[in-house]
């Protein structure tokens, strides 16, 4: 019979395969089926590492000096980062055909394989041991490709402690931050070049006269535009439009394109009275939309150190809702807006509250302490999350050491689905799943999968 505890005793690869190959997954119970699936994921990581090694060997064997320099003859090309050997360009065609891939995809896979072998050996070893999944190794290889050999070694040392325990979005952001910190000058150049990619497009007419499209714009401009669309959608709702908000947001595009219609809508919305029985939110919206201030203040949270702002230290800043940005981008954002400096929040000395709801500076402190939802592997921004009492209120007090931001679904899972959470130390969250699996989320948002208790 398959036992979950065996997973702790056997390494990935052939030994794991030999130990579990005779198991019929359809005969396992709920808990053991999940553990068996995790074991297969570890085996998949081992296979990914072996495949990368094989591709790197193929690339090395294909690095032959061309016999002729005639026009059209084979050339050596470097597909990986600095320090990786060149490869015969026609070997890429050979691999693409054998693997049933396009040449673009084949080239990208060879680049990852070479980067892992020659530039990121610790990442490759973690993949081989089943500590990380293949997509994590590929993410690091692609994000660090522009770094020099010396720089990628420094970046690898910083990335390894966070590589296995973060969700995809959060890991992508932190890897980008490491790359910016490691080579800030190149990051500034890349950010400047990226400005040339700004655009607004319409993809063409869909069915029934609808048109889809998209844009690539400066992050701060996009956030402000999103806030304006949201405000117009709220005005429409206040004036009796019963369509769902996503549809009202789509209508807002046409209104924003017509200044006269926009001003008329703003005037009628701010003069209207909320319906009977409306709550404080409607009153607050009416006040925020008064003629003295018809447009909401768009709050952009930019995080950086005093040394960075003074120019004595370079590196990445962080724009909430976007992720890591360069200091030049941060200065550009703050140079085109009225800036409010928030007081420093002392996370160790935040007063408690008698209120059930997490508001004001206490909520701000919770968000600063935890940039993302504290549920295992979640990357949702804490500003969009609900404040959860680890020990339910009123038995548990509204105090920072008993609070954590949770995505609404995760909050429901904890409340109704048998998940349990404790905060044994300030900023350290211990979760227990309905199956009894233990997860520890540390102060960096890094999840440690402790697994099932022995004998489970």
Short mmCIF file of C-alpha atoms in Angstrom, two decimals:
data_model
loop_
_atom_site.label_atom_id
_atom_site.label_comp_id
_atom_site.label_asym_id
_atom_site.label_seq_id
_atom_site.Cartn_x
_atom_site.Cartn_y
_atom_site.Cartn_z
CA UNK A 1 0.00 0.00 0.00
CA UNK A 2 1.26 3.49 -0.85
CA UNK A 3 2.25 5.45 2.26
CA UNK A 4 2.65 9.25 2.22
CA UNK A 5 5.65 9.09 4.56
CA UNK A 6 7.64 7.23 1.90
CA UNK A 7 7.94 10.46 -0.06
CA UNK A 8 10.25 11.87 2.61
CA UNK A 9 12.55 8.86 2.42
CA UNK A 10 13.14 8.42 -1.30
CA UNK A 11 14.90 10.83 -3.68
CA UNK A 12 13.37 11.85 -7.01
CA UNK A 13 14.27 10.14 -10.25
CA UNK A 14 14.60 6.41 -10.92
CA UNK A 15 14.42 5.44 -7.23
CA UNK A 16 11.12 7.27 -6.81
CA UNK A 17 9.84 5.78 -10.05
CA UNK A 18 10.77 2.27 -8.97
CA UNK A 19 9.11 2.74 -5.60
CA UNK A 20 5.80 4.07 -6.93
CA UNK A 21 5.47 2.60 -10.42
CA UNK A 22 3.39 -0.32 -9.18
CA UNK A 23 0.82 1.94 -7.47
CA UNK A 24 -2.64 2.23 -9.01
CA UNK A 25 -3.71 5.86 -8.34
CA UNK A 26 -7.38 4.97 -8.75
CA UNK A 27 -7.20 2.84 -5.59
CA UNK A 28 -5.84 5.60 -3.31
CA UNK A 29 -7.87 7.54 -0.82
CA UNK A 30 -8.21 11.33 -1.01
CA UNK A 31 -5.12 12.21 1.04
CA UNK A 32 -2.80 9.63 -0.52
CA UNK A 33 -3.97 10.47 -4.05
CA UNK A 34 -2.82 14.06 -3.51
CA UNK A 35 0.52 12.92 -2.07
CA UNK A 36 1.02 10.56 -5.01
CA UNK A 37 0.33 13.43 -7.43
CA UNK A 38 2.99 15.49 -5.61
CA UNK A 39 5.44 12.61 -5.95
CA UNK A 40 4.83 12.52 -9.69
CA UNK A 41 5.47 16.28 -9.83
CA UNK A 42 8.88 15.71 -8.21
CA UNK A 43 9.58 13.03 -10.78
CA UNK A 44 8.58 15.43 -13.54
CA UNK A 45 11.08 17.98 -12.20
CA UNK A 46 13.82 15.36 -12.30
CA UNK A 47 12.90 14.51 -15.90
CA UNK A 48 12.95 18.21 -16.82
CA UNK A 49 16.47 18.54 -15.37
CA UNK A 50 17.67 15.49 -17.28
CA UNK A 51 16.16 16.86 -20.48
CA UNK A 52 17.93 20.19 -19.99
CA UNK A 53 21.20 18.33 -19.45
CA UNK A 54 20.66 16.31 -22.62
CA UNK A 55 19.89 19.44 -24.64
CA UNK A 56 22.98 21.21 -23.28
CA UNK A 57 25.06 18.17 -24.28
CA UNK A 58 23.50 18.22 -27.75
CA UNK A 59 24.26 21.92 -28.06
CA UNK A 60 27.89 21.42 -26.99
CA UNK A 61 28.38 18.58 -29.47
CA UNK A 62 26.91 20.78 -32.20
CA UNK A 63 29.35 23.64 -31.64
CA UNK A 64 31.53 22.74 -34.61
CA UNK A 65 33.65 25.31 -36.40
CA UNK A 66 32.17 25.83 -39.88
CA UNK A 67 34.13 24.16 -42.68
CA UNK A 68 33.49 27.06 -45.01
CA UNK A 69 32.68 30.75 -44.82
CA UNK A 70 30.72 30.66 -48.06
CA UNK A 71 27.53 32.70 -48.14
CA UNK A 72 24.68 30.67 -46.68
CA UNK A 73 26.93 28.19 -44.91
CA UNK A 74 26.39 27.26 -41.27
CA UNK A 75 27.31 29.84 -38.64
CA UNK A 76 27.84 29.56 -34.92
CA UNK A 77 25.21 31.43 -32.88
CA UNK A 78 24.90 32.05 -29.17
CA UNK A 79 21.39 31.39 -27.92
CA UNK A 80 22.07 31.49 -24.16
CA UNK A 81 23.49 34.24 -22.00
CA UNK A 82 27.10 35.33 -21.61
CA UNK A 83 29.38 32.41 -20.86
CA UNK A 84 27.37 29.82 -22.79
CA UNK A 85 29.01 28.17 -25.83
CA UNK A 86 27.85 28.92 -29.35
CA UNK A 87 25.94 26.34 -31.36
CA UNK A 88 25.66 25.47 -35.04
CA UNK A 89 22.58 27.36 -36.21
CA UNK A 90 21.40 24.37 -38.25
CA UNK A 91 21.48 22.19 -35.14
CA UNK A 92 18.49 24.24 -33.97
CA UNK A 93 16.62 23.02 -37.07
CA UNK A 94 17.55 19.44 -36.20
CA UNK A 95 16.24 19.76 -32.64
CA UNK A 96 13.08 21.60 -33.70
CA UNK A 97 12.13 18.82 -36.13
CA UNK A 98 12.94 16.03 -33.68
CA UNK A 99 10.94 17.65 -30.87
CA UNK A 100 8.02 18.74 -33.11
CA UNK A 101 8.61 22.39 -32.25
CA UNK A 102 8.81 25.65 -34.13
CA UNK A 103 12.35 26.94 -34.52
CA UNK A 104 11.58 29.88 -32.23
CA UNK A 105 10.45 27.54 -29.43
CA UNK A 106 13.37 25.18 -30.03
CA UNK A 107 15.85 28.04 -29.81
CA UNK A 108 14.27 29.22 -26.55
CA UNK A 109 14.48 25.74 -25.00
CA UNK A 110 18.13 25.33 -25.99
CA UNK A 111 18.87 28.74 -24.46
CA UNK A 112 17.31 27.70 -21.14
CA UNK A 113 19.24 24.42 -21.14
CA UNK A 114 22.55 26.17 -21.76
CA UNK A 115 21.86 28.85 -19.16
CA UNK A 116 21.05 26.26 -16.51
CA UNK A 117 24.18 24.19 -17.16
CA UNK A 118 26.69 27.01 -17.60
CA UNK A 119 25.23 29.95 -15.63
CA UNK A 120 22.72 28.63 -13.08
CA UNK A 121 24.00 25.30 -11.72
CA UNK A 122 22.29 25.72 -8.33
CA UNK A 123 18.93 26.21 -10.02
CA UNK A 124 19.53 23.12 -12.16
CA UNK A 125 20.41 21.08 -9.07
CA UNK A 126 17.23 22.22 -7.28
CA UNK A 127 15.26 21.09 -10.33
CA UNK A 128 17.03 17.73 -10.36
CA UNK A 129 16.21 17.19 -6.68
CA UNK A 130 12.54 17.96 -7.21
CA UNK A 131 12.68 21.08 -5.02
CA UNK A 132 11.31 23.32 -7.78
CA UNK A 133 9.16 22.86 -10.86
CA UNK A 134 10.44 23.33 -14.38
CA UNK A 135 8.65 26.65 -14.93
CA UNK A 136 10.56 28.20 -12.03
CA UNK A 137 13.92 27.23 -13.52
CA UNK A 138 12.86 28.56 -16.91
CA UNK A 139 11.68 31.85 -15.36
CA UNK A 140 15.07 32.48 -13.74
CA UNK A 141 17.01 31.52 -16.88
CA UNK A 142 15.02 33.88 -19.10
CA UNK A 143 14.95 36.77 -16.62
CA UNK A 144 18.72 36.73 -15.99
CA UNK A 145 19.91 36.14 -19.55
CA UNK A 146 21.10 39.71 -20.09
CA UNK A 147 23.35 39.63 -17.00
CA UNK A 148 27.07 39.01 -17.21
CA UNK A 149 28.66 35.84 -15.82
CA UNK A 150 29.66 37.66 -12.62
CA UNK A 151 26.26 39.32 -12.25
CA UNK A 152 24.26 36.13 -12.78
CA UNK A 153 26.25 34.42 -10.02
CA UNK A 154 25.25 37.20 -7.60
CA UNK A 155 21.64 37.08 -8.76
CA UNK A 156 21.49 33.30 -8.39
CA UNK A 157 22.64 33.54 -4.77
CA UNK A 158 19.82 36.00 -3.99
CA UNK A 159 17.15 34.08 -5.88
CA UNK A 160 17.76 30.59 -4.47
CA UNK A 161 16.23 31.23 -0.99
CA UNK A 162 12.93 32.40 -2.53
CA UNK A 163 12.76 30.13 -5.56
CA UNK A 164 10.55 27.35 -4.24
CA UNK A 165 8.05 29.03 -1.94
CA UNK A 166 6.38 31.87 -3.85
CA UNK A 167 3.47 31.95 -6.28
CA UNK A 168 4.16 32.67 -9.93
CA UNK A 169 3.28 36.37 -9.90
CA UNK A 170 5.17 37.18 -6.71
CA UNK A 171 8.22 35.16 -7.78
CA UNK A 172 8.29 36.90 -11.16
CA UNK A 173 8.26 40.29 -9.45
CA UNK A 174 11.04 39.43 -7.01
CA UNK A 175 13.24 37.91 -9.71
CA UNK A 176 12.76 41.10 -11.75
CA UNK A 177 13.68 43.13 -8.68
CA UNK A 178 16.88 41.10 -8.22
CA UNK A 179 17.81 41.65 -11.88
CA UNK A 180 17.26 45.42 -11.56
CA UNK A 181 19.31 45.53 -8.34
CA UNK A 182 22.10 43.51 -9.94
CA UNK A 183 22.42 45.65 -13.09
CA UNK A 184 20.54 48.94 -12.50
CA UNK A 185 22.16 50.75 -15.43
CA UNK A 186 21.00 48.13 -17.93
CA UNK A 187 17.55 48.15 -16.31
CA UNK A 188 17.32 51.91 -16.82
CA UNK A 189 18.28 51.48 -20.48
CA UNK A 190 15.73 48.69 -20.93
CA UNK A 191 13.02 50.82 -19.31
CA UNK A 192 13.82 53.68 -21.65
CA UNK A 193 13.69 51.42 -24.69
CA UNK A 194 10.39 49.98 -23.47
CA UNK A 195 8.80 53.41 -23.86
CA UNK A 196 8.95 52.89 -27.61
CA UNK A 197 6.59 49.91 -27.27
CA UNK A 198 3.68 52.03 -26.01
CA UNK A 199 0.58 51.71 -28.15
CA UNK A 200 -3.20 51.50 -28.24
CA UNK A 201 -4.76 49.09 -30.73
CA UNK A 202 -8.16 47.86 -31.82
CA UNK A 203 -8.06 44.22 -32.88
CA UNK A 204 -11.00 44.54 -35.22
CA UNK A 205 -14.72 44.03 -35.13
CA UNK A 206 -16.14 41.08 -33.23
CA UNK A 207 -19.62 39.71 -33.58
CA UNK A 208 -22.61 42.04 -33.25
CA UNK A 209 -20.66 45.28 -33.62
CA UNK A 210 -18.34 44.84 -30.63
CA UNK A 211 -14.66 45.67 -30.90
CA UNK A 212 -11.85 44.35 -28.71
CA UNK A 213 -8.45 45.92 -28.26
CA UNK A 214 -5.64 46.59 -25.88
CA UNK A 215 -2.91 48.97 -24.91
CA UNK A 216 0.61 49.10 -23.58
CA UNK A 217 1.14 52.29 -21.59
CA UNK A 218 3.09 53.81 -18.76
CA UNK A 219 2.08 52.05 -15.53
CA UNK A 220 1.10 55.22 -13.66
CA UNK A 221 -0.94 56.48 -16.62
CA UNK A 222 -2.71 53.12 -16.87
CA UNK A 223 -3.57 53.10 -13.16
CA UNK A 224 -4.97 56.64 -13.36
CA UNK A 225 -6.99 55.75 -16.46
CA UNK A 226 -8.38 52.68 -14.70
CA UNK A 227 -9.46 54.86 -11.77
CA UNK A 228 -11.21 57.27 -14.17
CA UNK A 229 -13.07 54.42 -15.90
CA UNK A 230 -14.14 53.12 -12.50
CA UNK A 231 -15.44 56.53 -11.41
CA UNK A 232 -17.52 57.00 -14.57
CA UNK A 233 -18.97 53.50 -14.13
CA UNK A 234 -19.96 54.44 -10.56
CA UNK A 235 -21.62 57.63 -11.80
CA UNK A 236 -23.68 55.61 -14.27
CA UNK A 237 -24.76 53.27 -11.51
CA UNK A 238 -25.76 56.18 -9.27
CA UNK A 239 -27.95 57.57 -12.06
CA UNK A 240 -29.86 54.31 -12.41
CA UNK A 241 -27.88 52.21 -14.90
CA UNK A 242 -28.59 48.63 -13.78
CA UNK A 243 -26.03 46.90 -15.98
CA UNK A 244 -23.23 45.00 -14.18
CA UNK A 245 -20.17 47.09 -13.46
CA UNK A 246 -17.96 45.47 -16.16
CA UNK A 247 -20.51 46.61 -18.77
CA UNK A 248 -20.71 50.09 -17.24
CA UNK A 249 -16.90 50.29 -17.39
CA UNK A 250 -17.09 49.49 -21.12
CA UNK A 251 -19.67 52.27 -21.56
CA UNK A 252 -17.30 54.63 -19.74
CA UNK A 253 -14.84 54.44 -22.64
CA UNK A 254 -17.26 56.20 -24.94
CA UNK A 255 -18.10 58.80 -22.31
CA UNK A 256 -14.44 59.58 -21.63
CA UNK A 257 -14.01 60.15 -25.36
CA UNK A 258 -16.71 62.85 -25.31
CA UNK A 259 -15.76 65.73 -22.96
CA UNK A 260 -19.21 67.39 -23.13
CA UNK A 261 -21.01 64.16 -22.25
CA UNK A 262 -18.48 63.50 -19.48
CA UNK A 263 -19.02 66.91 -17.86
CA UNK A 264 -22.80 66.56 -18.10
CA UNK A 265 -22.67 63.10 -16.50
CA UNK A 266 -20.43 64.38 -13.72
CA UNK A 267 -22.78 67.28 -13.03
CA UNK A 268 -25.89 65.07 -12.87
CA UNK A 269 -24.18 62.41 -10.76
CA UNK A 270 -22.82 64.83 -8.17
CA UNK A 271 -26.14 66.66 -7.90
CA UNK A 272 -28.15 63.46 -7.46
CA UNK A 273 -29.09 62.14 -4.04
CA UNK A 274 -28.45 58.54 -3.12
CA UNK A 275 -31.46 56.23 -2.96
CA UNK A 276 -33.26 55.76 0.35
CA UNK A 277 -31.52 53.39 2.70
CA UNK A 278 -28.12 53.86 1.10
CA UNK A 279 -25.15 53.51 3.36
CA UNK A 280 -22.01 55.44 4.10
CA UNK A 281 -20.29 54.26 0.97
CA UNK A 282 -22.78 56.16 -1.22
CA UNK A 283 -22.36 59.28 0.90
CA UNK A 284 -18.60 59.01 0.67
CA UNK A 285 -18.84 58.59 -3.09
CA UNK A 286 -21.05 61.68 -3.39
CA UNK A 287 -18.61 63.73 -1.35
CA UNK A 288 -15.64 62.49 -3.36
CA UNK A 289 -17.51 63.42 -6.54
CA UNK A 290 -18.44 66.93 -5.48
CA UNK A 291 -17.85 69.81 -7.92
CA UNK A 292 -14.87 70.89 -5.85
CA UNK A 293 -13.20 67.59 -6.59
CA UNK A 294 -15.02 65.70 -9.35
CA UNK A 295 -12.24 63.21 -9.92
CA UNK A 296 -10.91 60.86 -7.27
CA UNK A 297 -7.40 61.10 -6.05
CA UNK A 298 -5.50 58.24 -7.64
CA UNK A 299 -3.27 56.82 -4.95
CA UNK A 300 -0.05 55.30 -6.25
CA UNK A 301 2.09 53.55 -3.66
CA UNK A 302 5.78 53.71 -4.56
CA UNK A 303 8.25 52.04 -2.18
CA UNK A 304 11.97 52.87 -2.05
CA UNK A 305 14.65 53.73 0.49
CA UNK A 306 15.89 57.18 1.42
CA UNK A 307 19.30 56.27 -0.01
CA UNK A 308 17.72 55.41 -3.35
CA UNK A 309 15.86 58.72 -3.51
CA UNK A 310 19.03 60.62 -2.59
CA UNK A 311 20.92 58.82 -5.34
CA UNK A 312 23.49 57.22 -3.05
CA UNK A 313 22.18 53.73 -3.80
CA UNK A 314 20.58 52.41 -6.96
CA UNK A 315 18.24 49.50 -7.46
CA UNK A 316 14.58 48.66 -7.83
CA UNK A 317 11.66 50.58 -6.41
CA UNK A 318 8.20 48.99 -6.22
CA UNK A 319 4.92 50.36 -7.56
CA UNK A 320 1.94 48.67 -5.93
CA UNK A 321 -0.20 46.93 -8.51
CA UNK A 322 2.64 46.84 -11.03
CA UNK A 323 5.77 45.49 -9.40
CA UNK A 324 9.45 46.46 -9.53
CA UNK A 325 10.36 49.62 -11.43
CA UNK A 326 13.59 51.58 -11.83
CA UNK A 327 14.31 54.66 -9.77
CA UNK A 328 14.07 56.82 -12.89
CA UNK A 329 10.52 55.56 -13.39
CA UNK A 330 9.74 56.23 -9.72
CA UNK A 331 11.01 59.81 -9.99
CA UNK A 332 9.00 60.32 -13.16
CA UNK A 333 5.80 59.15 -11.43
CA UNK A 334 6.35 61.32 -8.38
CA UNK A 335 7.45 64.29 -10.46
CA UNK A 336 4.06 64.53 -12.18
CA UNK A 337 1.73 64.34 -9.20
CA UNK A 338 1.00 65.86 -5.82
CA UNK A 339 2.88 63.67 -3.37
CA UNK A 340 1.71 62.83 0.13
CA UNK A 341 4.36 61.43 2.44
CA UNK A 342 2.93 58.81 4.77
CA UNK A 343 4.26 58.65 8.32
CA UNK A 344 6.58 55.79 9.10
CA UNK A 345 4.62 52.85 10.46
CA UNK A 346 6.16 51.16 13.49
CA UNK A 347 5.05 47.57 12.99
CA UNK A 348 6.26 46.58 16.45
CA UNK A 349 4.16 49.14 18.32
CA UNK A 350 0.82 49.38 16.53
CA UNK A 351 -2.09 49.90 18.94
CA UNK A 352 -4.99 47.47 18.97
CA UNK A 353 -8.58 48.34 18.04
CA UNK A 354 -11.91 47.50 19.61
CA UNK A 355 -13.49 47.43 16.16
CA UNK A 356 -14.20 44.15 14.39
CA UNK A 357 -13.12 45.61 11.05
CA UNK A 358 -9.51 46.40 10.17
CA UNK A 359 -9.38 50.10 9.28
CA UNK A 360 -7.11 53.12 9.11
CA UNK A 361 -3.48 52.88 10.13
CA UNK A 362 -3.95 49.36 11.45
CA UNK A 363 -4.98 48.15 8.02
CA UNK A 364 -2.14 50.12 6.43
CA UNK A 365 0.29 48.44 8.84
CA UNK A 366 -1.12 45.01 7.94
CA UNK A 367 -0.60 45.76 4.23
CA UNK A 368 2.94 47.06 4.76
CA UNK A 369 3.82 44.00 6.82
CA UNK A 370 2.40 41.62 4.20
CA UNK A 371 2.58 42.81 0.57
CA UNK A 372 0.53 39.79 -0.57
CA UNK A 373 -2.16 37.47 0.75
CA UNK A 374 -0.63 35.24 3.43
CA UNK A 375 -2.33 32.06 2.20
CA UNK A 376 0.22 29.48 0.96
CA UNK A 377 1.65 30.42 -2.46
CA UNK A 378 -0.89 33.21 -3.05
CA UNK A 379 0.35 36.30 -4.93
CA UNK A 380 -2.74 38.51 -4.63
CA UNK A 381 -1.99 42.07 -3.53
CA UNK A 382 -2.79 42.61 0.13
CA UNK A 383 -4.48 45.95 -0.65
CA UNK A 384 -7.21 43.98 -2.44
CA UNK A 385 -7.52 41.43 0.39
CA UNK A 386 -9.71 41.23 3.46
CA UNK A 387 -8.32 41.58 6.96
CA UNK A 388 -8.53 38.20 8.69
CA UNK A 389 -8.40 37.59 12.43
CA UNK A 390 -6.20 34.51 12.89
CA UNK A 391 -8.12 33.88 16.10
CA UNK A 392 -11.70 34.81 15.30
CA UNK A 393 -13.09 38.07 16.68
CA UNK A 394 -14.17 38.79 19.42
CA UNK A 395 -12.14 36.05 21.11
CA UNK A 396 -9.18 37.21 19.06
CA UNK A 397 -8.44 40.93 19.27
CA UNK A 398 -8.04 43.36 16.36
CA UNK A 399 -4.29 43.74 16.79
CA UNK A 400 -1.52 43.39 14.22
CA UNK A 401 -0.17 40.17 15.75
CA UNK A 402 -3.61 38.57 15.17
CA UNK A 403 -4.20 39.88 11.63
CA UNK A 404 -3.28 38.85 8.13
CA UNK A 405 -4.58 39.77 4.65
CA UNK A 406 -6.48 36.99 2.89
CA UNK A 407 -7.96 36.87 -0.60
CA UNK A 408 -11.76 36.66 -0.23
CA UNK A 409 -11.84 33.02 -1.39
CA UNK A 410 -9.07 32.06 1.02
CA UNK A 411 -10.87 33.94 3.78
CA UNK A 412 -13.97 31.84 3.05
CA UNK A 413 -11.89 28.66 2.99
CA UNK A 414 -10.58 29.47 6.46
CA UNK A 415 -14.04 30.39 7.74
CA UNK A 416 -16.12 27.59 6.21
CA UNK A 417 -13.89 24.86 4.71
CA UNK A 418 -11.77 23.65 7.62
CA UNK A 419 -8.55 25.58 7.04
CA UNK A 420 -6.85 26.83 10.23
CA UNK A 421 -4.31 29.64 10.66
CA UNK A 422 -2.13 30.68 13.57
CA UNK A 423 0.46 33.43 13.90
CA UNK A 424 2.82 31.92 16.51
CA UNK A 425 5.36 34.68 15.91
CA UNK A 426 4.87 38.19 14.57
CA UNK A 427 4.64 37.87 10.77
CA UNK A 428 4.92 34.06 10.72
CA UNK A 429 1.74 32.25 9.64
CA UNK A 430 1.10 28.55 10.19
CA UNK A 431 -1.69 27.00 8.09
CA UNK A 432 -3.27 23.57 8.45
CA UNK A 433 -5.35 22.24 5.56
CA UNK A 434 -8.50 20.13 5.96
CA UNK A 435 -6.35 17.07 5.11
CA UNK A 436 -3.90 17.95 7.89
CA UNK A 437 -1.09 19.24 5.68
CA UNK A 438 1.02 21.98 7.31
CA UNK A 439 2.32 25.10 5.59
CA UNK A 440 4.49 27.83 7.12
CA UNK A 441 4.45 31.28 5.47
CA UNK A 442 7.37 33.39 6.67
CA UNK A 443 7.87 37.16 6.90
CA UNK A 444 8.95 37.33 3.23
CA UNK A 445 5.75 35.67 2.03
CA UNK A 446 7.75 32.51 1.31
CA UNK A 447 5.77 29.28 1.78
CA UNK A 448 7.41 26.23 3.33
CA UNK A 449 5.48 23.01 2.67
CA UNK A 450 5.96 21.04 5.89
CA UNK A 451 3.74 18.23 4.62
CA UNK A 452 1.64 15.73 6.50
CA UNK A 453 2.54 14.82 10.07
CA UNK A 454 4.51 11.55 10.40
CA UNK A 455 2.25 8.54 10.18
CA UNK A 456 -0.49 10.34 8.31
#
